[in-house]
Coordinates of C-alpha atoms and ligand atoms in Angstrom, one line a residue:
M1 CA 1.9 -10.3 -29.1
T2 CA 3.4 -8.0 -26.6
V3 CA 1.7 -7.8 -23.4
R4 CA 0.5 -4.3 -22.4
V5 CA -1.2 -3.8 -19.1
R6 CA -1.9 -0.7 -17.0
I7 CA -2.8 0.5 -13.6
A8 CA -5.1 3.5 -13.5
P9 CA -5.3 5.2 -10.2
A10 CA -6.8 8.5 -9.5
P11 CA -4.6 11.2 -7.9
S12 CA -6.7 11.3 -4.7
G13 CA -4.3 10.1 -2.1
S14 CA -1.9 7.4 -1.3
I15 CA -2.7 4.2 -3.2
H16 CA -5.0 1.8 -1.4
V17 CA -3.6 -1.7 -0.7
G18 CA -6.1 -3.4 -3.0
T19 CA -4.9 -1.1 -5.9
A20 CA -1.2 -1.6 -4.8
R21 CA -1.8 -5.4 -5.2
T22 CA -3.5 -4.9 -8.5
A23 CA -0.6 -2.8 -9.5
L24 CA 1.8 -5.5 -8.4
Y25 CA -0.1 -8.3 -10.4
N26 CA 0.0 -6.1 -13.4
W27 CA 3.6 -5.4 -13.0
L28 CA 4.6 -9.0 -12.5
F29 CA 2.5 -10.1 -15.4
A30 CA 4.3 -7.6 -17.7
R31 CA 7.8 -8.3 -16.3
Q32 CA 7.5 -12.1 -16.8
S33 CA 6.5 -11.8 -20.4
G34 CA 8.8 -9.0 -21.3
G35 CA 5.7 -6.7 -21.8
V36 CA 4.8 -3.1 -20.9
F37 CA 3.5 -2.0 -17.6
M38 CA 1.7 1.4 -17.9
L39 CA 0.7 4.1 -15.5
R40 CA -2.3 5.9 -16.6
V41 CA -3.8 8.6 -14.4
E42 CA -7.5 8.8 -14.0
D43 CA -8.0 12.4 -13.3
T44 CA -10.9 13.4 -15.2
D45 CA -13.1 13.9 -12.3
P46 CA -11.9 17.1 -10.5
S47 CA -13.6 16.0 -7.2
R48 CA -11.1 13.1 -7.0
V49 CA -8.0 15.1 -7.9
V50 CA -5.6 16.5 -5.4
E51 CA -2.6 18.3 -7.0
E52 CA 0.0 16.9 -4.6
H53 CA -1.2 13.4 -5.1
Y54 CA 0.0 12.9 -8.7
K55 CA 3.4 12.6 -7.0
T56 CA 2.1 10.6 -4.0
I57 CA 0.8 7.8 -6.4
Q58 CA 4.1 7.7 -8.3
D59 CA 6.1 7.8 -5.0
D60 CA 4.0 4.8 -3.7
L61 CA 4.5 2.7 -6.9
L62 CA 8.3 3.4 -6.9
W63 CA 8.6 2.8 -3.3
L64 CA 6.9 -0.6 -4.0
G65 CA 9.5 -1.2 -6.7
L66 CA 6.9 -1.0 -9.5
E67 CA 8.5 1.2 -12.1
W68 CA 6.5 1.7 -15.2
D69 CA 7.4 1.5 -18.7
E70 CA 5.0 4.1 -20.2
G71 CA 3.3 6.8 -18.2
P72 CA 4.0 10.1 -16.5
G73 CA 7.7 11.1 -16.4
V74 CA 8.8 8.3 -18.8
G75 CA 6.4 9.2 -21.7
G76 CA 5.6 6.5 -24.4
P77 CA 3.9 6.1 -27.7
Y78 CA 0.5 6.9 -26.6
E79 CA 1.0 10.2 -24.6
P80 CA -0.5 11.8 -22.8
Y81 CA -0.9 9.4 -19.8
L82 CA -3.0 11.8 -17.7
Q83 CA -6.6 11.4 -18.8
S84 CA -7.4 15.1 -18.1
E85 CA -5.1 15.8 -21.0
R86 CA -7.1 13.4 -23.4
L87 CA -10.4 15.1 -23.4
D88 CA -10.3 15.8 -27.1
I89 CA -9.9 12.1 -27.7
Y90 CA -12.8 11.1 -25.6
K91 CA -14.8 13.9 -27.4
D92 CA -14.0 12.3 -30.8
A93 CA -14.8 8.9 -29.5
T94 CA -18.1 10.2 -28.0
D95 CA -19.1 11.8 -31.4
K96 CA -18.3 8.5 -33.1
L97 CA -20.3 6.5 -30.6
V98 CA -23.2 8.9 -31.0
E99 CA -23.1 8.4 -34.7
L100 CA -23.1 4.9 -34.3
G101 CA -26.1 4.9 -32.1
V102 CA -24.1 3.5 -29.1
L103 CA -24.6 6.6 -27.1
Y104 CA -27.7 8.8 -26.8
R105 CA -28.3 12.1 -25.1
C106 CA -30.4 12.2 -21.9
Y107 CA -32.1 15.3 -20.7
C108 CA -33.6 13.9 -17.6
T109 CA -33.1 16.1 -14.6
P110 CA -31.8 14.8 -11.1
E111 CA -35.2 15.2 -9.8
E112 CA -36.8 13.3 -12.5
L113 CA -34.3 10.5 -12.1
A114 CA -34.7 10.3 -8.4
A115 CA -38.5 9.9 -8.8
K116 CA -37.9 7.1 -11.3
R117 CA -35.6 5.3 -9.1
K118 CA -38.1 5.6 -6.2
A119 CA -41.0 4.2 -8.3
A120 CA -38.7 1.4 -9.4
M121 CA -37.9 0.5 -5.9
E122 CA -41.5 0.6 -4.9
A123 CA -42.4 -1.7 -7.7
K124 CA -39.5 -4.0 -6.6
K125 CA -37.8 -3.5 -10.0
P126 CA -34.1 -2.9 -10.4
P127 CA -33.6 0.7 -10.6
R128 CA -32.6 0.9 -14.3
Y129 CA -33.0 3.9 -16.5
D130 CA -36.4 3.8 -18.3
R131 CA -35.0 5.1 -21.6
R132 CA -37.4 8.0 -21.6
C133 CA -34.9 10.0 -23.7
L134 CA -34.2 7.4 -26.2
Q135 CA -37.8 7.9 -27.2
L136 CA -37.8 11.7 -27.5
S137 CA -39.6 13.0 -30.4
D138 CA -37.8 15.4 -32.7
R139 CA -39.8 18.3 -31.5
E140 CA -39.1 17.5 -27.9
E141 CA -35.4 17.3 -28.6
S142 CA -35.2 20.4 -30.4
Q143 CA -37.1 22.1 -27.8
F144 CA -34.7 20.8 -25.0
E145 CA -31.8 22.1 -27.2
S146 CA -33.1 25.5 -27.7
E147 CA -33.7 25.8 -24.0
G148 CA -30.2 25.0 -23.6
R149 CA -31.1 22.3 -21.2
P150 CA -28.2 20.2 -20.0
F151 CA -27.9 16.6 -21.0
V152 CA -25.6 13.5 -20.3
M153 CA -24.6 10.7 -22.5
R154 CA -26.0 7.3 -21.8
I155 CA -24.9 4.1 -23.4
R156 CA -27.6 2.2 -25.3
T157 CA -27.2 -1.2 -24.3
P158 CA -28.3 -4.1 -26.7
D159 CA -31.9 -5.2 -26.3
E160 CA -31.3 -8.9 -26.5
G161 CA -28.5 -11.3 -26.3
T162 CA -25.6 -11.5 -23.8
T163 CA -22.2 -9.9 -23.5
S164 CA -19.8 -12.6 -22.3
F165 CA -16.1 -12.9 -21.6
T166 CA -13.8 -15.3 -20.1
D167 CA -12.3 -13.9 -16.9
M168 CA -8.8 -15.3 -16.3
V169 CA -9.6 -15.3 -12.6
T170 CA -13.3 -15.8 -12.3
G171 CA -14.0 -17.9 -15.4
E172 CA -16.8 -17.5 -17.7
V173 CA -18.8 -14.3 -17.1
S174 CA -22.1 -13.6 -19.0
F175 CA -24.3 -10.7 -18.7
D176 CA -27.8 -10.8 -20.1
N177 CA -28.0 -7.5 -22.2
Q178 CA -31.5 -6.9 -21.1
E179 CA -30.4 -6.6 -17.5
L180 CA -27.7 -4.0 -18.4
D181 CA -28.5 -0.4 -17.3
D182 CA -27.9 2.4 -19.8
V183 CA -25.4 4.0 -17.6
V184 CA -24.3 7.6 -17.9
V185 CA -20.8 7.7 -19.6
V186 CA -20.4 11.4 -20.4
R187 CA -21.2 14.1 -17.7
S188 CA -23.3 17.1 -18.6
D189 CA -20.1 19.2 -18.5
G190 CA -18.9 17.0 -21.4
R191 CA -16.3 15.2 -19.3
P192 CA -16.2 11.4 -19.7
L193 CA -16.9 9.1 -17.0
Y194 CA -14.8 6.2 -16.0
R195 CA -16.3 3.5 -18.3
L196 CA -15.9 5.6 -21.4
A197 CA -12.5 7.0 -20.7
A198 CA -11.1 3.6 -19.6
S199 CA -12.4 1.7 -22.5
V200 CA -11.3 4.3 -25.1
D201 CA -7.8 4.3 -23.7
D202 CA -7.6 0.6 -23.4
G203 CA -8.5 0.4 -27.1
I204 CA -6.2 3.2 -28.3
M205 CA -3.3 2.2 -26.0
R206 CA -3.5 -1.3 -27.2
I207 CA -4.0 -2.8 -23.7
T208 CA -3.9 -6.7 -24.0
H209 CA -5.0 -7.6 -20.4
V210 CA -7.0 -5.7 -18.0
I211 CA -6.2 -6.8 -14.5
R212 CA -8.3 -5.0 -12.0
G213 CA -10.5 -5.3 -8.9
L214 CA -13.5 -7.4 -9.0
D215 CA -15.6 -4.3 -8.1
L216 CA -15.2 -3.2 -11.8
Q217 CA -16.3 -6.5 -13.3
S218 CA -19.7 -5.1 -13.6
S219 CA -18.4 -2.2 -15.8
T220 CA -16.9 -4.7 -18.3
P221 CA -20.0 -5.4 -20.5
H222 CA -20.5 -1.7 -21.1
Q223 CA -16.8 -1.4 -22.0
I224 CA -16.9 -4.2 -24.3
I225 CA -19.7 -2.8 -26.1
M226 CA -18.0 0.5 -26.5
L227 CA -14.6 -1.1 -27.5
E228 CA -16.4 -3.4 -30.1
A229 CA -18.3 -0.4 -31.6
L230 CA -15.1 1.6 -32.0
G231 CA -13.4 -1.4 -33.7
Y232 CA -10.8 -1.9 -31.0
E233 CA -9.4 -5.4 -29.9
V234 CA -11.2 -6.3 -26.8
P235 CA -8.5 -7.1 -24.2
L236 CA -8.6 -10.1 -21.9
Y237 CA -9.9 -9.5 -18.3
A238 CA -8.8 -10.7 -15.0
H239 CA -10.8 -9.3 -12.1
I240 CA -9.2 -9.9 -8.7
P241 CA -11.3 -10.3 -5.4
L242 CA -11.0 -7.5 -3.0
V243 CA -8.8 -7.3 0.0
S244 CA -10.3 -7.0 3.6
G245 CA -9.0 -7.3 7.1
P246 CA -8.6 -10.4 9.2
G247 CA -11.7 -12.5 9.2
G248 CA -13.2 -10.5 6.3
R249 CA -13.6 -7.5 8.4
P250 CA -13.0 -4.0 7.0
L251 CA -9.3 -3.2 6.8
S252 CA -8.6 -0.1 8.4
K253 CA -9.1 -1.3 12.2
R254 CA -5.5 -2.0 13.2
F255 CA -3.7 0.1 10.7
G256 CA -5.6 3.1 11.0
G257 CA -5.5 3.4 7.2
E258 CA -5.3 1.2 4.1
S259 CA -2.8 2.9 2.0
V260 CA 0.8 2.2 0.9
Q261 CA 1.6 5.3 3.1
T262 CA 0.3 3.6 6.2
F263 CA 2.4 0.7 5.7
R264 CA 5.5 2.6 4.9
E265 CA 5.0 4.8 8.1
L266 CA 4.6 1.8 10.1
G267 CA 8.2 0.6 9.2
Y268 CA 7.3 -2.2 6.6
L269 CA 10.0 -2.8 4.0
P270 CA 9.0 -2.5 0.4
E271 CA 10.3 -6.0 -0.1
T272 CA 8.0 -7.3 2.5
M273 CA 5.1 -5.5 1.0
M274 CA 5.8 -6.9 -2.4
N275 CA 6.0 -10.4 -1.1
Y276 CA 3.1 -10.0 1.1
L277 CA 0.7 -8.4 -1.4
A278 CA 1.7 -11.0 -4.0
L279 CA 0.5 -13.8 -1.5
L280 CA -2.7 -11.8 -0.8
G281 CA -4.8 -13.8 -3.3
W282 CA -2.1 -16.0 -4.9
G283 CA 0.5 -18.3 -3.6
L284 CA 2.8 -21.3 -3.9
A285 CA 1.9 -24.5 -1.9
D286 CA 5.2 -24.7 -0.1
Q287 CA 6.8 -21.3 0.1
T288 CA 6.0 -18.0 1.8
I289 CA 9.2 -15.9 1.3
I290 CA 9.3 -15.2 -2.3
G291 CA 11.6 -12.3 -3.4
R292 CA 11.0 -10.1 -6.5
D293 CA 12.8 -12.1 -9.0
E294 CA 11.4 -15.4 -8.0
L295 CA 7.8 -13.8 -8.1
I296 CA 8.4 -12.5 -11.6
Q297 CA 9.3 -16.2 -12.5
K298 CA 6.5 -18.0 -10.5
F299 CA 3.5 -15.7 -10.4
E300 CA 0.5 -17.0 -12.5
I301 CA -2.6 -14.8 -12.9
S302 CA -4.6 -17.7 -13.7
N303 CA -3.9 -19.1 -10.2
V304 CA -5.1 -16.0 -8.4
H305 CA -7.9 -17.2 -6.0
A306 CA -11.4 -16.2 -6.8
S307 CA -12.3 -15.7 -3.1
P308 CA -11.6 -12.5 -1.2
A309 CA -8.3 -12.2 0.5
N310 CA -7.8 -11.2 4.1
L311 CA -4.9 -9.1 5.3
D312 CA -3.4 -10.5 8.3
P313 CA -1.3 -8.0 10.4
D314 CA 0.4 -10.8 12.5
R315 CA 1.6 -12.5 9.3
L316 CA 2.7 -9.3 7.8
D317 CA 4.8 -8.5 10.9
W318 CA 6.3 -12.0 10.8
M319 CA 7.3 -11.6 7.3
N320 CA 8.7 -8.2 7.8
G321 CA 10.9 -9.5 10.6
E322 CA 12.0 -12.2 8.2
Y323 CA 13.1 -9.5 5.5
I324 CA 14.7 -7.4 8.2
R325 CA 16.8 -10.3 9.4
G326 CA 17.7 -11.1 5.8
L327 CA 19.0 -7.7 5.0
D328 CA 22.7 -6.8 4.7
E329 CA 23.8 -5.0 7.9
L330 CA 25.0 -1.8 5.9
D331 CA 21.7 -1.7 4.1
L332 CA 19.7 -2.1 7.2
A333 CA 21.6 0.7 8.9
E334 CA 20.9 2.9 5.9
R335 CA 17.3 2.2 6.2
L336 CA 17.2 2.7 10.0
M337 CA 18.8 6.2 9.7
P338 CA 15.5 8.0 8.8
W339 CA 13.6 6.2 11.5
L340 CA 16.2 7.2 14.2
A341 CA 16.2 10.8 13.0
K342 CA 12.4 10.9 13.2
A343 CA 12.8 9.7 16.8
G344 CA 15.2 12.5 17.5
L345 CA 18.1 10.1 18.1
V346 CA 20.3 11.3 15.2
S347 CA 20.1 14.6 13.3
E348 CA 18.6 14.6 9.7
T349 CA 22.1 15.1 8.3
E350 CA 24.0 12.6 10.4
S351 CA 27.5 13.2 11.5
D352 CA 30.2 10.5 10.8
E353 CA 30.0 9.6 14.4
Q354 CA 26.4 9.1 14.3
K355 CA 26.6 7.0 11.3
K356 CA 29.2 4.8 13.1
L357 CA 27.0 4.5 16.0
V358 CA 24.0 3.5 13.7
K359 CA 26.3 0.9 12.2
A360 CA 27.1 -0.4 15.6
I361 CA 23.7 -0.8 16.8
T362 CA 22.3 -2.3 13.8
P363 CA 23.2 -6.0 14.6
L364 CA 21.8 -5.3 18.1
V365 CA 18.4 -4.7 16.7
Q366 CA 18.4 -6.8 13.6
T367 CA 17.1 -9.8 15.3
R368 CA 14.8 -8.0 17.7
I369 CA 12.6 -5.9 15.5
D370 CA 9.9 -6.7 13.0
R371 CA 9.3 -3.2 11.9
L372 CA 11.8 -0.3 11.3
D373 CA 9.7 2.0 13.5
K374 CA 10.5 -0.2 16.6
A375 CA 14.2 0.2 16.5
A376 CA 14.2 3.5 18.3
D377 CA 12.9 2.3 21.4
Q378 CA 15.5 -0.5 21.5
V379 CA 18.5 2.0 21.4
R380 CA 17.2 5.2 22.8
G381 CA 19.6 5.0 25.7
I382 CA 22.7 4.3 23.5
F383 CA 22.0 7.7 21.7
T384 CA 20.7 9.8 24.5
D385 CA 20.4 9.7 28.3
P386 CA 16.7 8.7 28.6
D387 CA 14.4 9.5 31.5
I388 CA 13.9 6.4 33.6
D389 CA 10.4 5.1 33.2
P390 CA 8.9 5.0 36.6
M391 CA 7.3 1.6 36.0
A392 CA 10.7 0.3 35.1
A393 CA 12.3 1.8 38.3
E394 CA 9.5 0.2 40.2
R395 CA 10.2 -3.2 38.5
G396 CA 14.1 -3.2 38.4
L397 CA 15.3 -1.0 41.1
K398 CA 13.2 -1.5 44.1
D399 CA 14.8 -4.6 45.6
E400 CA 17.1 -4.4 48.6
Y401 CA 20.1 -5.9 46.8
V402 CA 20.1 -3.3 44.2
A403 CA 21.9 -0.6 46.0
E404 CA 24.8 -3.0 46.8
L405 CA 24.8 -4.1 43.1
L406 CA 25.0 -0.7 41.7
D407 CA 27.8 0.4 44.2
K408 CA 29.9 -2.8 43.5
T409 CA 29.4 -2.3 39.8
A410 CA 30.4 1.4 39.8
Q411 CA 33.5 0.5 41.6
K412 CA 34.5 -2.5 39.4
I413 CA 33.8 -0.6 36.2
G414 CA 35.7 2.3 37.5
S415 CA 38.9 0.4 37.5
L416 CA 38.1 -1.6 34.4
E417 CA 41.1 -1.2 31.8
D418 CA 39.9 -3.1 28.9
W419 CA 36.6 -1.4 27.5
S420 CA 35.2 -4.3 25.4
R421 CA 31.8 -6.1 25.5
D422 CA 33.4 -9.3 26.9
S423 CA 35.4 -7.7 29.6
I424 CA 32.2 -5.7 30.7
E425 CA 30.2 -9.0 30.7
A426 CA 33.0 -10.8 32.7
A427 CA 33.0 -7.8 35.3
L428 CA 29.2 -7.9 35.7
R429 CA 29.1 -11.6 35.9
D430 CA 31.8 -11.6 38.6
I431 CA 29.5 -9.4 40.7
Q432 CA 26.5 -11.5 39.9
T433 CA 28.4 -14.7 41.2
E434 CA 29.6 -13.0 44.2
M435 CA 26.3 -11.7 45.2
G436 CA 24.7 -15.1 44.3
L437 CA 22.0 -13.4 42.1
K438 CA 20.1 -15.0 39.2
P439 CA 21.0 -13.2 35.9
R440 CA 17.6 -11.6 35.5
K441 CA 18.0 -10.0 38.9
A442 CA 21.6 -9.0 38.3
F443 CA 21.0 -7.5 34.9
V444 CA 17.6 -5.9 34.8
P445 CA 18.8 -3.0 36.9
F446 CA 21.3 -2.1 34.3
Y447 CA 18.7 -2.2 31.5
V448 CA 16.9 0.3 33.7
A449 CA 19.9 2.4 34.2
V450 CA 21.0 2.4 30.6
H451 CA 17.8 2.3 28.6
G452 CA 15.4 3.8 31.2
S453 CA 13.4 0.6 30.7
T454 CA 13.4 -2.9 31.4
V455 CA 13.8 -3.9 27.9
G456 CA 16.2 -2.7 25.1
A457 CA 19.1 -3.7 22.9
P458 CA 21.5 -6.3 24.6
I459 CA 23.0 -4.7 27.8
F460 CA 26.7 -5.5 27.4
E461 CA 26.9 -4.2 23.9
S462 CA 24.9 -1.1 25.0
I463 CA 27.2 -0.5 27.9
E464 CA 30.2 -0.9 25.7
L465 CA 28.7 1.7 23.0
I466 CA 27.8 4.4 25.5
G467 CA 31.3 4.2 27.1
K468 CA 32.6 4.0 30.5
E469 CA 31.9 7.6 31.7
K470 CA 28.4 7.7 30.6
F471 CA 27.8 4.2 32.1
L472 CA 29.1 5.4 35.4
Q473 CA 26.8 8.5 35.1
R474 CA 23.7 6.4 34.5
L475 CA 24.5 4.2 37.5
E476 CA 24.8 7.1 39.7
K477 CA 21.3 8.3 38.3
A478 CA 19.8 5.0 39.0
R479 CA 21.5 4.8 42.4
A480 CA 19.7 8.0 43.4
L481 CA 16.4 6.4 42.9
V482 CA 17.3 3.5 45.1
S483 CA 16.3 4.1 48.7
Ligands
LIG1 N1 -9.4 3.8 -11.4 C1 -9.7 2.4 -11.2 C2 -9.4 2.1 -9.9 O1 -8.5 2.6 -9.3 C3 -9.1 1.4 -12.2 C4 -9.9 1.3 -13.3 C5 -9.5 0.1 -14.2 O2 -8.5 -0.5 -13.9 O3 -10.2 0.0 -15.1 O4 -9.9 1.1 -9.3

């Protein structure tokens, strides 16, 4: 049997991290078994569709490295993969399910339903549909029809027995059929709702394993009922617990968002996200850094934890730092480019000179940043003549020895012949020794002069990169701030 799995997002915005992790688990499962990973877009509900987000969700998946084998753009044997283009298929399935007595029309108005719900709540009963429309007389029904009264389709759940399945993550799950609600699966405008569209497609598209969020486990019995009625093979299910923030709190607090886009914009690498998301709910006892190929090899869906996963920003930062340090220098330089452009340090279409400079600063930041967005602050002074931060001036330039230090340095640097990192260091250390200063005292003023801040990329390299002339100008500028 060829494994066939799918991810089924709505085009409503950038993919939520929980969905991204679901996509990853599906993808890993397909890749390790030589199966098929499908992208199917859930766009039958116009209120959840934003035109530009068809592209967003695809960009998100591709950024994460989760290329699909069937779906938009690549096609496949079960086209189309946009549910909005499959309405005829759902209509056929609906007709068939009505014929089989699995679906029935419900003419109840929203007001009637609200009143029923209220009454049920007051009687402390679960707010299940009371099946009023299952008992319509022929006369009532033809009356409604002649009035042109709108109706929805409900699923007629069995009166007795249980609907059970073995969940690959949560184990045996059993629903008492009496407890199942006759939920609406087709809206009054004829459009299918999630449960119907997803199960019809899972059947037609020969999905073998449904790996999805635990919030959807309660829709599984209805889906199994429809799949079985239509004569499709029922897939195996794996419902994975949801993702929350540190300590189980909601996610958005620190990130200001919960989507793939958020993480991308914060300067996390896709490699980090893949590794991190994989570990969010699954793991190996003795290993944290697990790259793509190894994940494909070692991931086990049956070992996904049944308890909720908490996203921990500090751990994510740490892991991202590890991945940044592990990158090839040229690769990192390429990836830094857009971030430096965004910060206004290089132009969008970098010149050769800028490229060379980016290459030169890459090893300086590689060990010092844990997110790509943090690089610009480290090297601003190498690309531009930054304003000196008043706080930094207060901390680095106010002491009495600074005037002498800057003057002596300007003099010595002015006559320095060999412009290399090492000779710059030697010159500055000479002055340090001569003046009897501790390194911190001797060098912080240069950070302030060069970077406009007390922190930044390593100072001797930074001075070498800006060149003698500019360094002398920066010394002069700093000197003017020293009384
Ligand atoms: N559209 C659903 C979601 O994004 C997925 C439904 C499914 O996987 O069955 O959560």
